[in-house]
Structures are given as structure tokens and as C-alpha cells.
Short mmCIF file of C-alpha atoms in Angstrom, two decimals:
data_model
loop_
_atom_site.label_atom_id
_atom_site.label_comp_id
_atom_site.label_asym_id
_atom_site.label_seq_id
_atom_site.Cartn_x
_atom_site.Cartn_y
_atom_site.Cartn_z
CA MET A 1 35.87 25.56 -8.47
CA LYS A 2 34.28 28.32 -6.44
CA ALA A 3 32.37 29.57 -9.45
CA TYR A 4 30.82 26.15 -10.01
CA ILE A 5 29.75 25.86 -6.39
CA THR A 6 28.13 29.28 -6.54
CA TYR A 7 26.35 28.27 -9.72
CA PHE A 8 25.17 25.10 -7.99
CA LYS A 9 23.86 27.09 -5.03
CA LEU A 10 22.08 29.49 -7.33
CA LYS A 11 20.28 26.67 -9.13
CA PHE A 12 19.48 24.97 -5.85
CA ILE A 13 17.87 28.05 -4.36
CA THR A 14 15.95 28.80 -7.55
CA GLY A 15 14.70 25.24 -7.55
CA LEU A 16 13.37 25.59 -4.03
CA GLN A 17 10.96 28.30 -5.20
CA TYR A 18 8.65 25.90 -7.01
CA ARG A 19 6.72 24.78 -3.98
CA SER A 20 3.29 24.23 -5.49
CA ALA A 21 4.84 22.10 -8.19
CA ALA A 22 6.46 20.06 -5.44
CA LEU A 23 3.14 19.61 -3.67
CA ALA A 24 1.51 18.36 -6.85
CA GLY A 25 4.53 16.10 -7.35
CA ILE A 26 4.19 14.62 -3.89
CA SER A 27 0.52 13.77 -4.32
CA THR A 28 1.13 12.22 -7.73
CA GLN A 29 4.05 10.19 -6.39
CA PHE A 30 1.99 9.07 -3.43
CA PHE A 31 -0.84 7.86 -5.63
CA PHE A 32 1.44 6.02 -8.04
CA GLY A 33 3.31 4.40 -5.17
CA PHE A 34 0.01 3.23 -3.79
CA VAL A 35 -1.08 1.73 -7.09
CA TYR A 36 2.21 -0.18 -7.45
CA ILE A 37 1.94 -1.42 -3.88
CA MET A 38 -1.63 -2.60 -4.25
CA VAL A 39 -0.65 -4.61 -7.30
CA TYR A 40 2.26 -6.17 -5.39
CA VAL A 41 0.06 -6.89 -2.36
CA ALA A 42 -2.46 -8.64 -4.62
CA PHE A 43 0.34 -10.72 -6.17
CA TYR A 44 1.82 -11.68 -2.80
CA GLU A 45 -1.59 -12.56 -1.38
CA SER A 46 -2.11 -14.91 -4.31
CA GLY A 47 0.99 -16.68 -3.01
CA SER A 48 2.83 -19.44 -4.85
CA GLY A 49 6.33 -19.38 -6.25
CA SER A 50 9.54 -18.17 -4.71
CA VAL A 51 9.74 -14.44 -4.20
CA PRO A 52 13.05 -12.62 -4.58
CA MET A 53 12.18 -10.10 -1.87
CA PRO A 54 9.76 -10.16 1.09
CA LEU A 55 6.69 -7.94 0.73
CA SER A 56 7.67 -5.42 3.41
CA SER A 57 11.07 -4.87 1.74
CA LEU A 58 9.42 -4.48 -1.65
CA ILE A 59 7.00 -1.89 -0.30
CA THR A 60 9.81 0.10 1.31
CA TYR A 61 11.66 -0.16 -2.02
CA VAL A 62 8.64 1.29 -3.85
CA TRP A 63 8.32 4.18 -1.42
CA LEU A 64 12.03 4.96 -1.70
CA ASN A 65 11.61 4.98 -5.47
CA GLN A 66 8.70 7.38 -5.26
CA ALA A 67 10.30 9.62 -2.63
CA PHE A 68 13.52 10.05 -4.60
CA PHE A 69 11.85 10.02 -7.99
CA ALA A 70 12.82 13.62 -8.72
CA LEU A 71 16.43 12.69 -8.10
CA ILE A 72 16.76 9.37 -9.89
CA ASN A 73 14.44 9.49 -12.89
CA GLN A 74 16.00 9.72 -16.31
CA PHE A 75 13.11 11.56 -17.90
CA TYR A 76 14.31 14.80 -16.49
CA LYS A 77 14.75 17.18 -19.35
CA ASP A 78 16.02 20.64 -18.82
CA PRO A 79 14.18 22.85 -21.29
CA GLU A 80 16.65 25.62 -20.53
CA LEU A 81 19.63 23.70 -21.87
CA PHE A 82 17.74 22.43 -24.90
CA ASN A 83 16.51 25.91 -25.72
CA LEU A 84 20.02 27.20 -25.32
CA ILE A 85 21.17 24.79 -27.99
CA ARG A 86 18.24 25.31 -30.32
CA SER A 87 18.19 29.10 -30.11
CA GLY A 88 21.93 29.46 -30.60
CA ASN A 89 22.42 31.19 -27.27
CA ILE A 90 24.95 28.51 -26.53
CA SER A 91 27.49 30.87 -28.05
CA TYR A 92 27.29 32.99 -24.90
CA GLU A 93 27.99 29.95 -22.78
CA LEU A 94 30.93 29.04 -24.96
CA SER A 95 32.46 32.46 -24.63
CA ARG A 96 32.66 32.17 -20.86
CA PRO A 97 36.08 31.20 -19.54
CA LYS A 98 34.72 28.19 -17.69
CA ASN A 99 34.46 24.52 -18.44
CA LEU A 100 31.03 24.01 -19.97
CA TYR A 101 30.79 20.42 -18.79
CA CYS A 102 31.29 21.44 -15.16
CA MET A 103 28.79 24.28 -15.52
CA TRP A 104 26.10 21.99 -16.86
CA TYR A 105 26.90 19.28 -14.37
CA PHE A 106 26.50 21.53 -11.35
CA LYS A 107 23.45 23.16 -12.82
CA LEU A 108 21.64 19.83 -13.21
CA LEU A 109 22.87 18.59 -9.85
CA GLY A 110 21.53 21.71 -8.15
CA GLN A 111 18.13 21.38 -9.79
CA ARG A 112 17.83 17.72 -8.98
CA LEU A 113 18.78 18.19 -5.35
CA ALA A 114 16.39 21.13 -4.97
CA ASN A 115 13.52 19.11 -6.42
CA VAL A 116 14.14 16.11 -4.24
CA THR A 117 14.76 18.13 -1.07
CA MET A 118 11.22 19.44 -1.14
CA ARG A 119 9.68 16.09 -1.96
CA PHE A 120 11.29 13.17 -0.21
CA PHE A 121 10.82 14.18 3.41
CA PRO A 122 7.04 14.76 3.47
CA LEU A 123 6.45 11.63 1.45
CA LEU A 124 8.55 9.44 3.73
CA ILE A 125 6.87 10.87 6.84
CA ILE A 126 3.39 10.17 5.46
CA THR A 127 4.30 6.69 4.30
CA CYS A 128 5.88 5.89 7.68
CA LEU A 129 2.52 6.51 9.31
CA LEU A 130 0.52 4.29 6.95
CA PRO A 131 -0.96 1.09 8.41
CA GLU A 132 0.77 -2.19 7.70
CA PRO A 133 1.51 -3.61 5.19
CA TYR A 134 1.58 -0.35 3.23
CA ASN A 135 4.06 1.47 5.44
CA PHE A 136 7.62 2.53 4.83
CA SER A 137 9.98 0.85 7.27
CA MET A 138 13.23 1.90 8.89
CA PRO A 139 16.59 0.35 7.96
CA GLY A 140 17.84 -2.70 9.87
CA ASN A 141 20.72 -0.94 11.62
CA MET A 142 22.90 2.15 11.51
CA LEU A 143 25.62 0.47 9.45
CA ILE A 144 23.13 -0.37 6.70
CA PHE A 145 21.90 3.20 6.77
CA LEU A 146 25.43 4.55 6.49
CA VAL A 147 26.27 2.34 3.50
CA PHE A 148 22.95 3.37 1.95
CA LEU A 149 23.86 7.05 2.33
CA ILE A 150 27.25 6.61 0.66
CA SER A 151 25.74 4.63 -2.17
CA MET A 152 22.92 7.13 -2.59
CA PHE A 153 25.47 9.95 -2.80
CA VAL A 154 27.49 8.23 -5.53
CA GLY A 155 24.22 7.26 -7.27
CA THR A 156 23.18 10.91 -7.34
CA LEU A 157 26.47 11.93 -8.92
CA LEU A 158 26.08 9.07 -11.41
CA VAL A 159 22.58 9.96 -12.54
CA THR A 160 23.59 13.59 -12.98
CA ALA A 161 26.58 12.53 -15.07
CA MET A 162 24.19 10.56 -17.28
CA THR A 163 21.69 13.35 -17.72
CA VAL A 164 24.45 15.77 -18.73
CA LEU A 165 25.08 13.41 -21.64
CA TYR A 166 21.63 14.13 -23.12
CA PRO A 167 22.14 17.82 -23.95
CA ILE A 168 25.66 16.97 -25.13
CA VAL A 169 24.29 14.41 -27.57
CA MET A 170 21.74 16.99 -28.59
CA LEU A 171 24.53 19.33 -29.65
CA THR A 172 24.83 17.16 -32.76
CA THR A 173 21.31 15.79 -33.19
CA MET A 174 19.51 19.10 -32.55
CA ASN A 175 16.45 17.22 -31.41
CA GLU A 176 15.71 16.09 -27.89
CA LYS A 177 13.42 13.43 -29.21
CA GLY A 178 14.90 10.57 -31.14
CA ILE A 179 18.06 8.92 -29.90
CA VAL A 180 17.99 10.61 -26.51
CA ASN A 181 14.42 9.47 -25.94
CA ILE A 182 15.31 5.88 -26.72
CA ILE A 183 18.26 5.94 -24.31
CA VAL A 184 16.05 7.46 -21.64
CA VAL A 185 13.43 4.73 -21.94
CA VAL A 186 15.96 1.91 -21.80
CA ALA A 187 17.74 3.58 -18.88
CA ASP A 188 14.51 4.02 -16.99
CA LEU A 189 13.52 0.40 -17.41
CA LEU A 190 16.94 -0.94 -16.45
CA SER A 191 17.34 1.31 -13.42
CA GLY A 192 14.53 -0.46 -11.63
CA VAL A 193 12.11 2.44 -11.38
CA GLY A 194 9.18 0.44 -12.78
CA ILE A 195 10.00 -2.87 -11.17
CA PRO A 196 13.00 -3.92 -9.04
CA ILE A 197 15.79 -5.62 -11.01
CA VAL A 198 15.49 -8.75 -8.85
CA PHE A 199 12.16 -9.46 -10.57
CA PHE A 200 13.73 -9.39 -14.05
CA PRO A 201 14.06 -12.54 -16.11
CA LYS A 202 17.54 -14.03 -15.83
CA LEU A 203 18.88 -12.93 -19.22
CA LEU A 204 17.91 -9.31 -18.69
CA LYS A 205 19.31 -9.36 -15.18
CA THR A 206 22.66 -10.47 -16.57
CA ILE A 207 22.62 -7.81 -19.28
CA SER A 208 21.65 -5.22 -16.72
CA SER A 209 24.57 -6.09 -14.44
CA PHE A 210 26.97 -5.00 -17.18
CA LEU A 211 25.29 -1.63 -17.56
CA PRO A 212 25.49 1.40 -15.28
CA PHE A 213 21.74 1.95 -14.87
CA GLN A 214 21.09 -0.34 -11.93
CA TYR A 215 23.78 1.46 -9.93
CA ILE A 216 21.75 4.67 -9.84
CA SER A 217 19.00 3.73 -7.44
CA ASP A 218 18.51 -0.02 -7.44
CA LEU A 219 21.77 -0.61 -5.54
CA PRO A 220 21.24 1.95 -2.74
CA PHE A 221 17.60 0.96 -2.28
CA ARG A 222 18.39 -2.71 -2.10
CA ILE A 223 21.08 -1.98 0.46
CA TYR A 224 18.50 -0.06 2.48
CA VAL A 225 15.93 -2.84 2.53
CA GLY A 226 18.61 -5.42 3.32
CA ASN A 227 18.34 -7.28 0.01
CA ILE A 228 22.11 -6.83 -0.42
CA ASN A 229 24.31 -7.26 2.65
CA THR A 230 26.74 -4.51 3.60
CA ILE A 231 29.87 -6.29 2.30
CA ASN A 232 28.37 -6.79 -1.17
CA GLY A 233 26.98 -3.29 -0.88
CA LEU A 234 30.48 -1.90 -0.47
CA TYR A 235 31.64 -3.88 -3.53
CA GLY A 236 28.67 -2.40 -5.37
CA ILE A 237 29.72 1.10 -4.39
CA ILE A 238 33.17 0.50 -5.89
CA ILE A 239 31.56 -0.49 -9.22
CA GLN A 240 29.24 2.49 -8.91
CA PHE A 241 32.25 4.74 -8.53
CA ILE A 242 34.02 3.20 -11.54
CA TRP A 243 30.92 3.83 -13.66
CA LEU A 244 30.79 7.40 -12.41
CA VAL A 245 34.37 8.01 -13.57
CA ILE A 246 33.75 6.30 -16.93
CA ILE A 247 30.64 8.34 -17.66
CA ILE A 248 32.21 11.64 -16.68
CA VAL A 249 35.16 10.88 -18.96
CA ILE A 250 32.83 9.94 -21.84
CA GLY A 251 30.85 13.12 -21.23
CA ASN A 252 33.95 15.29 -21.38
CA LEU A 253 35.28 13.60 -24.51
CA LEU A 254 31.92 13.94 -26.28
CA MET A 255 31.59 17.53 -25.18
CA ASN A 256 35.03 18.49 -26.51
CA LYS A 257 34.38 16.68 -29.77
CA ASN A 258 30.92 18.17 -30.27
CA ILE A 259 31.89 21.70 -29.34
CA LYS A 260 34.55 21.73 -32.05
CA ARG A 261 31.92 21.16 -34.70
CA VAL A 262 29.06 23.04 -33.14
CA SER A 263 27.53 25.47 -35.57
CA VAL A 264 25.66 28.36 -34.09
CA GLN A 265 22.52 29.04 -36.05
CA GLY A 266 21.98 32.74 -35.83
CA GLY A 267 21.51 34.23 -32.39
CA MET B 1 -17.55 14.45 -38.63
CA LYS B 2 -16.37 15.39 -42.10
CA ILE B 3 -14.53 18.37 -40.66
CA TYR B 4 -12.88 16.16 -38.08
CA LEU B 5 -11.61 13.71 -40.69
CA LYS B 6 -10.32 16.58 -42.77
CA ALA B 7 -8.46 17.98 -39.74
CA LEU B 8 -7.03 14.54 -38.97
CA SER B 9 -5.62 14.13 -42.44
CA LEU B 10 -4.07 17.60 -42.23
CA HIS B 11 -2.41 16.76 -38.91
CA LEU B 12 -1.14 13.49 -40.34
CA LYS B 13 0.37 15.24 -43.33
CA SER B 14 2.06 17.85 -41.18
CA GLU B 15 3.54 15.22 -38.88
CA LEU B 16 4.84 13.22 -41.80
CA GLU B 17 6.67 16.26 -43.11
CA TYR B 18 9.32 15.59 -40.45
CA ARG B 19 9.72 12.00 -41.48
CA SER B 20 12.88 10.91 -39.66
CA SER B 21 11.79 12.58 -36.44
CA PHE B 22 8.41 10.84 -36.75
CA ILE B 23 9.98 7.42 -37.30
CA ILE B 24 12.38 7.74 -34.37
CA SER B 25 9.66 8.97 -32.03
CA PHE B 26 7.50 6.10 -33.23
CA LEU B 27 10.26 3.61 -32.38
CA SER B 28 10.86 5.11 -28.96
CA GLN B 29 7.12 4.90 -28.25
CA ILE B 30 7.23 1.20 -29.08
CA LEU B 31 9.92 0.83 -26.42
CA VAL B 32 7.95 2.85 -23.89
CA PHE B 33 4.95 0.64 -24.43
CA PHE B 34 7.07 -2.47 -24.21
CA SER B 35 8.26 -1.41 -20.77
CA TYR B 36 4.61 -1.37 -19.65
CA TYR B 37 3.79 -4.96 -20.41
CA PHE B 38 7.28 -6.08 -19.58
CA ILE B 39 6.43 -5.34 -15.94
CA ILE B 40 3.39 -7.60 -16.10
CA ILE B 41 5.29 -10.42 -17.78
CA ALA B 42 8.16 -10.12 -15.27
CA MET B 43 5.76 -10.32 -12.34
CA PHE B 44 4.11 -13.41 -13.77
CA SER B 45 7.49 -15.08 -14.13
CA LYS B 46 7.59 -15.09 -10.31
CA PHE B 47 3.89 -15.56 -9.55
CA SER B 48 1.42 -17.89 -11.18
CA ASN B 49 -1.67 -15.72 -10.75
CA ILE B 50 -3.01 -12.51 -9.28
CA LYS B 51 -6.14 -13.20 -7.26
CA GLY B 52 -7.00 -16.04 -9.62
CA PHE B 53 -6.33 -14.18 -12.86
CA SER B 54 -3.76 -15.71 -15.19
CA MET B 55 -1.17 -13.78 -17.17
CA TYR B 56 -3.12 -13.79 -20.42
CA GLU B 57 -6.28 -12.64 -18.66
CA VAL B 58 -4.37 -9.71 -17.20
CA LEU B 59 -2.76 -9.00 -20.58
CA LEU B 60 -6.20 -8.93 -22.20
CA CYS B 61 -7.38 -6.47 -19.57
CA PHE B 62 -4.19 -4.45 -20.04
CA SER B 63 -4.54 -4.32 -23.82
CA ILE B 64 -8.16 -3.18 -23.69
CA ILE B 65 -7.32 -0.34 -21.30
CA GLN B 66 -4.18 0.67 -23.19
CA PHE B 67 -6.06 0.53 -26.47
CA GLY B 68 -8.72 2.86 -25.13
CA PHE B 69 -6.15 5.24 -23.73
CA ALA B 70 -3.95 5.28 -26.83
CA PHE B 71 -7.01 5.75 -29.06
CA ASN B 72 -7.79 8.93 -27.18
CA GLU B 73 -4.17 10.06 -27.26
CA VAL B 74 -4.16 9.77 -31.04
CA PHE B 75 -7.62 11.00 -31.94
CA ALA B 76 -8.57 13.19 -28.98
CA ARG B 77 -5.23 14.86 -28.36
CA GLY B 78 -6.94 18.25 -28.47
CA ILE B 79 -8.89 17.42 -25.31
CA ASP B 80 -5.86 15.96 -23.59
CA LYS B 81 -3.92 19.16 -24.34
CA PHE B 82 -6.86 21.44 -23.64
CA ASP B 83 -4.80 23.62 -21.29
CA ASP B 84 -2.75 24.78 -24.31
CA LEU B 85 -5.93 26.16 -25.88
CA ILE B 86 -6.85 27.98 -22.69
CA VAL B 87 -3.40 29.32 -21.83
CA GLN B 88 -2.75 30.62 -25.32
CA GLY B 89 -6.21 32.11 -25.53
CA ASN B 90 -7.03 30.18 -28.68
CA PHE B 91 -10.16 28.77 -27.11
CA ASP B 92 -11.93 32.11 -27.69
CA ARG B 93 -11.45 31.67 -31.40
CA LEU B 94 -13.17 28.29 -31.31
CA LEU B 95 -16.11 29.70 -29.35
CA LEU B 96 -16.78 32.20 -32.10
CA ARG B 97 -17.24 29.56 -34.75
CA PRO B 98 -20.72 28.21 -35.43
CA LYS B 99 -19.80 24.55 -34.96
CA ASN B 100 -19.96 22.07 -32.11
CA ILE B 101 -17.29 23.05 -29.63
CA ILE B 102 -16.12 19.55 -28.67
CA ILE B 103 -15.67 18.59 -32.32
CA GLN B 104 -13.58 21.72 -32.78
CA VAL B 105 -11.40 20.92 -29.80
CA LEU B 106 -10.93 17.43 -31.21
CA CYS B 107 -9.83 18.96 -34.49
CA SER B 108 -7.24 21.19 -32.86
CA GLN B 109 -4.56 18.53 -32.32
CA SER B 110 -3.69 14.91 -32.84
CA ASP B 111 -0.67 12.77 -32.13
CA PHE B 112 -0.01 10.03 -34.65
CA VAL B 113 3.18 8.92 -32.96
CA LYS B 114 0.96 7.26 -30.36
CA LEU B 115 -0.38 5.00 -33.12
CA SER B 116 2.55 2.79 -32.17
CA ARG B 117 0.88 2.17 -28.81
CA LEU B 118 -2.46 1.52 -30.44
CA ILE B 119 -1.01 -1.08 -32.77
CA GLN B 120 0.96 -2.76 -30.00
CA ALA B 121 -2.09 -2.88 -27.75
CA LEU B 122 -3.92 -4.65 -30.57
CA ILE B 123 -1.09 -7.15 -30.98
CA VAL B 124 -1.04 -7.90 -27.25
CA MET B 125 -4.82 -8.30 -27.35
CA VAL B 126 -4.63 -10.82 -30.20
CA ILE B 127 -1.86 -12.79 -28.47
CA ALA B 128 -3.85 -12.88 -25.24
CA LEU B 129 -7.00 -14.00 -27.08
CA ILE B 130 -5.14 -16.79 -28.87
CA ASN B 131 -3.68 -18.10 -25.64
CA LEU B 132 -6.88 -17.93 -23.65
CA ASN B 133 -9.31 -20.76 -24.04
CA ILE B 134 -12.39 -18.70 -24.75
CA ASN B 135 -15.67 -20.48 -25.10
CA TRP B 136 -16.76 -18.35 -28.04
CA ASN B 137 -20.37 -17.52 -28.66
CA ILE B 138 -22.19 -14.54 -30.08
CA TYR B 139 -22.58 -12.90 -26.65
CA ARG B 140 -18.86 -13.14 -25.96
CA VAL B 141 -18.10 -11.49 -29.31
CA PHE B 142 -20.41 -8.63 -28.36
CA CYS B 143 -18.90 -8.54 -24.88
CA LEU B 144 -15.40 -8.07 -26.31
CA ILE B 145 -16.56 -5.34 -28.67
CA PHE B 146 -18.38 -3.58 -25.83
CA MET B 147 -15.28 -3.77 -23.65
CA ILE B 148 -13.11 -2.19 -26.33
CA ILE B 149 -15.63 0.56 -27.02
CA SER B 150 -16.19 1.28 -23.35
CA GLY B 151 -12.41 1.47 -22.87
CA ILE B 152 -12.32 4.25 -25.44
CA VAL B 153 -15.38 5.98 -24.02
CA ILE B 154 -14.24 5.98 -20.40
CA PHE B 155 -10.94 7.68 -21.18
CA PHE B 156 -12.72 10.13 -23.44
CA GLY B 157 -14.97 10.98 -20.50
CA ILE B 158 -12.03 11.34 -18.11
CA PHE B 159 -10.14 13.51 -20.60
CA ILE B 160 -13.17 15.78 -20.90
CA LEU B 161 -13.42 16.00 -17.12
CA ALA B 162 -9.73 16.83 -16.91
CA ALA B 163 -10.24 19.48 -19.59
CA SER B 164 -13.11 20.98 -17.59
CA TYR B 165 -10.67 21.31 -14.70
CA CYS B 166 -8.76 23.83 -16.85
CA PHE B 167 -11.73 26.21 -16.60
CA ILE B 168 -11.07 26.47 -12.88
CA THR B 169 -7.30 26.71 -12.94
CA VAL B 170 -4.39 25.83 -15.18
CA GLN B 171 -2.10 25.47 -12.15
CA GLY B 172 -0.91 22.14 -10.84
CA LEU B 173 -2.06 20.21 -13.86
CA GLU B 174 -0.01 17.18 -12.79
CA VAL B 175 -2.90 16.36 -10.49
CA ARG B 176 -4.85 15.48 -13.62
CA ASN B 177 -2.32 12.75 -14.29
CA VAL B 178 -3.52 10.95 -11.21
CA PHE B 179 -6.85 10.40 -12.93
CA THR B 180 -5.62 9.81 -16.46
CA ASP B 181 -2.23 8.08 -16.19
CA GLY B 182 -2.82 6.86 -12.66
CA GLY B 183 -6.22 5.43 -13.56
CA LYS B 184 -4.72 3.76 -16.59
CA GLN B 185 -1.94 2.30 -14.49
CA MET B 186 -4.46 0.77 -12.09
CA ALA B 187 -6.95 -0.44 -14.63
CA GLN B 188 -4.26 -2.47 -16.38
CA TYR B 189 -5.17 -5.08 -13.81
CA PRO B 190 -8.75 -6.26 -13.32
CA ILE B 191 -10.12 -3.84 -10.72
CA GLY B 192 -11.37 -6.75 -8.60
CA VAL B 193 -7.85 -7.66 -7.47
CA PHE B 194 -7.66 -4.51 -5.34
CA LYS B 195 -9.05 -3.85 -1.89
CA LYS B 196 -12.80 -3.36 -1.42
CA GLY B 197 -12.76 0.43 -1.00
CA PHE B 198 -10.96 0.89 -4.28
CA VAL B 199 -13.27 -1.49 -6.07
CA TYR B 200 -16.27 0.58 -4.98
CA PHE B 201 -14.56 3.82 -5.95
CA PHE B 202 -13.72 2.49 -9.39
CA THR B 203 -17.16 1.01 -9.87
CA PHE B 204 -19.34 3.96 -8.91
CA ILE B 205 -17.18 7.12 -9.13
CA ILE B 206 -15.03 6.26 -12.14
CA PRO B 207 -16.55 3.12 -13.65
CA TYR B 208 -13.37 1.24 -14.64
CA ALA B 209 -14.82 -1.94 -13.19
CA PHE B 210 -17.43 -1.99 -15.97
CA VAL B 211 -14.68 -1.85 -18.58
CA ASN B 212 -12.21 -4.40 -17.33
CA TYR B 213 -13.64 -6.42 -14.46
CA TYR B 214 -17.30 -7.47 -14.68
CA PRO B 215 -17.27 -8.06 -18.46
CA LEU B 216 -13.92 -9.83 -18.15
CA LEU B 217 -15.42 -12.22 -15.61
CA TYR B 218 -18.08 -13.16 -18.11
CA PHE B 219 -15.74 -13.16 -21.08
CA VAL B 220 -13.21 -15.62 -19.67
CA GLY B 221 -15.98 -17.78 -18.20
CA LYS B 222 -15.42 -16.99 -14.52
CA SER B 223 -19.06 -15.95 -14.32
CA ASN B 224 -22.07 -17.02 -16.36
CA ASN B 225 -24.06 -13.92 -15.62
CA ILE B 226 -24.84 -12.52 -19.04
CA ILE B 227 -25.65 -9.09 -17.58
CA PHE B 228 -21.93 -8.78 -16.81
CA GLY B 229 -21.28 -9.18 -20.51
CA PHE B 230 -23.42 -6.14 -21.29
CA SER B 231 -22.27 -4.07 -18.30
CA PRO B 232 -19.76 -2.00 -20.37
CA LEU B 233 -22.77 -0.17 -21.81
CA ILE B 234 -23.14 1.57 -18.43
CA VAL B 235 -19.95 3.46 -19.26
CA LEU B 236 -21.78 5.22 -22.09
CA LEU B 237 -24.00 6.84 -19.46
CA TYR B 238 -20.89 8.06 -17.69
CA LEU B 239 -20.15 10.28 -20.66
CA VAL B 240 -23.28 12.36 -20.01
CA PRO B 241 -22.20 14.01 -16.72
CA CYS B 242 -18.70 14.55 -18.14
CA ILE B 243 -20.04 16.50 -21.08
CA VAL B 244 -22.49 18.40 -18.89
CA VAL B 245 -19.62 19.46 -16.62
CA PHE B 246 -17.67 20.60 -19.66
CA TYR B 247 -20.53 22.80 -20.90
CA LEU B 248 -21.03 24.19 -17.39
CA GLY B 249 -17.36 25.08 -17.46
CA ILE B 250 -17.75 26.92 -20.76
CA ARG B 251 -20.57 28.97 -19.32
CA HIS B 252 -18.29 30.20 -16.54
CA TYR B 253 -15.31 30.61 -18.81
CA ASN B 254 -13.32 33.81 -18.56
CA SER B 255 -10.85 34.37 -21.32
CA VAL B 256 -7.24 34.93 -20.38
CA GLY B 257 -7.07 37.33 -23.28
CA SER B 258 -4.50 37.16 -26.01
#
């Protein structure tokens, strides 16, 4: 276990070195958040119809999405792992007396956390100071915030478990495009990064509730803005946790199966 | 022009060599594009209009912008990926050849997978046009054609500007995305729905409003001012400073060596 934690720390500290990339990331995220919000503001000002979420909650939701984008997005691709597989250097990894799944898991977790650590705080500070209605608002009470934190923590573990699946699938497909890309797009849409799940048409909302994607970020963010009350939030966290276990088990099974037939091409 | 077509056909052939990879990427691009207009449709299932624009009006605007953007992604990929040329030092090679430099950059790359976006944008456009009650006349036909052309031209201009940025630095290129992807994201909606300051910015600094707002007003009959119908032509002028900036950049270009 100690080895994995050290590996995690190593990746985390390495990740913190890319500060100019983080700065560029923050400004991009800020701009995109602003564009989304202006569209929503225009829609809400046009009135009419029943809205699933008040405007101020929706805006806070958008800012949360942008602030934690580095943590929750599915598009994250680790070129290092893919190169490892393509170049055949994976044989070195396999010869180490450690569980490869755990290694990869902690590696990705460390990178994600490092990326988000540098980004979320400045963005949230700036957006707090924006004039109404564009500002980011504080949670209703401490209890809500606490439930949000727990759910965010499980969500982080969940999204990492999912992204570990991509290089594992690639062990057989040898191509990060293709199947993986398709999964990533679907996952991104259904995790509420583009538009909150509450705005989905009914059918898709139902489908989405049987899939793990909305438990990555949609659940914690909706808890934060008060769109889900704390009791239902706690139920949600239980489901989140079940999905986490399921996906880790799937990942391990796939990994063991794929490693048996992995063929190292030169190297 | 002949050279460009020749280069295009070569790129197409080389991409089709990896057929299964091409097909799967093509399919995943269809999904990506679907997620774009899905957002618009989902929003309109909760709201009836956005500042007086109906869903099909927004979809028309969306399809014109996406068409212009995808057109450049397919046929002007070399400019979009200009930093590759600079970083790898290949740009020096192009400078030595006795042909127009922009044409050569255009020849350097293309991305036919993005054809899937182009085709889908066209389909969305046709669906929007069928569902809108357009009072067709010869001016409106021209107006639509001008809008489509200006959509292509404006992104070409922005891509060239973004490429010129590579002459200064190849660091922090994500900032470029704010103007390309970010601009695209905004211009999916008629610029007029946004706050005043933004409307001015996107009328006079980056003239999106002449692609998707003023002509749209005329096209769907919200305004009878025929000048609005011809306003996309202003975008053609926008290309001039973009190209000038690019050539200024070349003059100050220092090779990274290779």
C-alpha cells in the first residue's frame, strides 16, 4: 500500500509543476463558463415554462463544473499510459511485483488531483466576486457542504476508476480512438458537463439514472446548489459507492483478462 | 488551386488506408456533434424561445456556424495545426518553395473525419429550413448563401489569426481555443441574445454578428432592412487584416531550427 501512496504523491507533485498550463486552463474555463451562463441568462430572461432549477443555482452549478473540470471530465487521456502500451514498454510495468491496476489508479488519481488543485480555487474566488447574477454562491448550510464534500470525494474516486478503464480497453484495441472515444463522448454527455441532467428529456433522464455517469459530478453539484435535499443526497452517495465498487471490480477483471493475452510488440 | 486539390486527394487516400479506424472515428464524431445540438434541443424543451428566437431559428444559426467551422477543420486543417509546422521546423521548408505560402500551409494537412460534422451541420440546416416559414425570394436565397460563405470565411480568418499567434510563442496555445472553440460556442446562438457589451465586441472586433445575427434577422423576416441581408459581405473585409497580420508574422519569423 505504501508504494502506491508514494507513487500517488510523486504524480501529484509532478502535476503541480505545470503552472502556466493551469493558468491557461483557468482562463479558458472562465470564458467557457461565461458563455454558458450568458446563454442561460438569455433563456431565463425570455421566461415562460417551468424551470427545473432557479437561475442562481444553475449558475453556481456551471461554475462548479468549470472549476472542477480538470477533475471530472472524461476526455482526460494520459499519453504516457497510451505510449507505454503502444511502444511495448508495458513489459517493464508488468515485470514489477505490484498490482498494475492499483499503480495506474493512483497515478491517474494523483494527476487529476494535482490539476484540479491548481485550478479550482482561483476560479471560485474570481467567480465569487462577480456581480449578480453571474456570481458563484455559497452553499445553504454546513450540513449541505459536508454532504457535498463526501459525495465529491466518492465522485472523484469513481471518475478515476472509469478513466483507468480506457487504457485497459486499449490493451486489446491498441488504438485510443475508436471504442474508447465513443464511450468518452457518451459519458461526457450523460455526466452533465454540457448541460445539467435535470434539463434532459424524460426518456434520457431515466436511461441516465441507470448509468454511473451522473454520479460523478451531477450528484455532488446538485447537492451543493440544494437541488437535491440532504436525505436524498445521502441515498445518492450510497448508489455512488455501489457504482464505484462495481467499476473497480470490472476494471480488475478486464485487466487480468487482457494482461493474459497481451502481446508485447518489440521493445 | 490545382496543387491544393492534389494534396487533398493525397490526404484522403492516406486517411482511407486505415479504414476501420477512419470509420470508427467518423462515428464518434457524429456523436460528438450530436451532443452539441442536443443541448440546444434540451433547452428548448424547457423554454419556448430565447429573446424571441425560436428553436429552428437558433438551429439554423447553429448549423451555419458549425458548417463554417467544420469546413475549416476539414479543408484548412494545416492552418489550425500551424503550431506543428513551427515546432517541428517544417515551416522553413515551405518558405523555400516558390509558391504562395498560405496555399502551402493549407496543403500540409487535412482532416476528413470532420466531414461527419460538415454533413450533420448540413442536415440540421435543411431540417431547420423546412420547419421555418421562410418567405422566399431571390434576396433571401442570396442572403442564405452569403451567410454560409461568411461563416466559412470568418473562421478561416480567425484560424489565420490564431496561426499568426504561433510566430510570437507556441506556449499556452489553449488560449487560442477561447477564440476558435469559444467563439464557435457563442455564435451558435444569434449574437443579439447576449448583453450589449458582447454584441459590440462581436460586431466590431470579431464580426460574428454579421454572420449569424443581422442577416438572420432579415432572413427569418424579423427585419425588412435589405442591407442586413447583404451584411455578411463585410466579413470578407475582415479577412484582409488577418492575412496582413500573418504576413507581418512571417517577416519577423525566427526558425526554431531542425
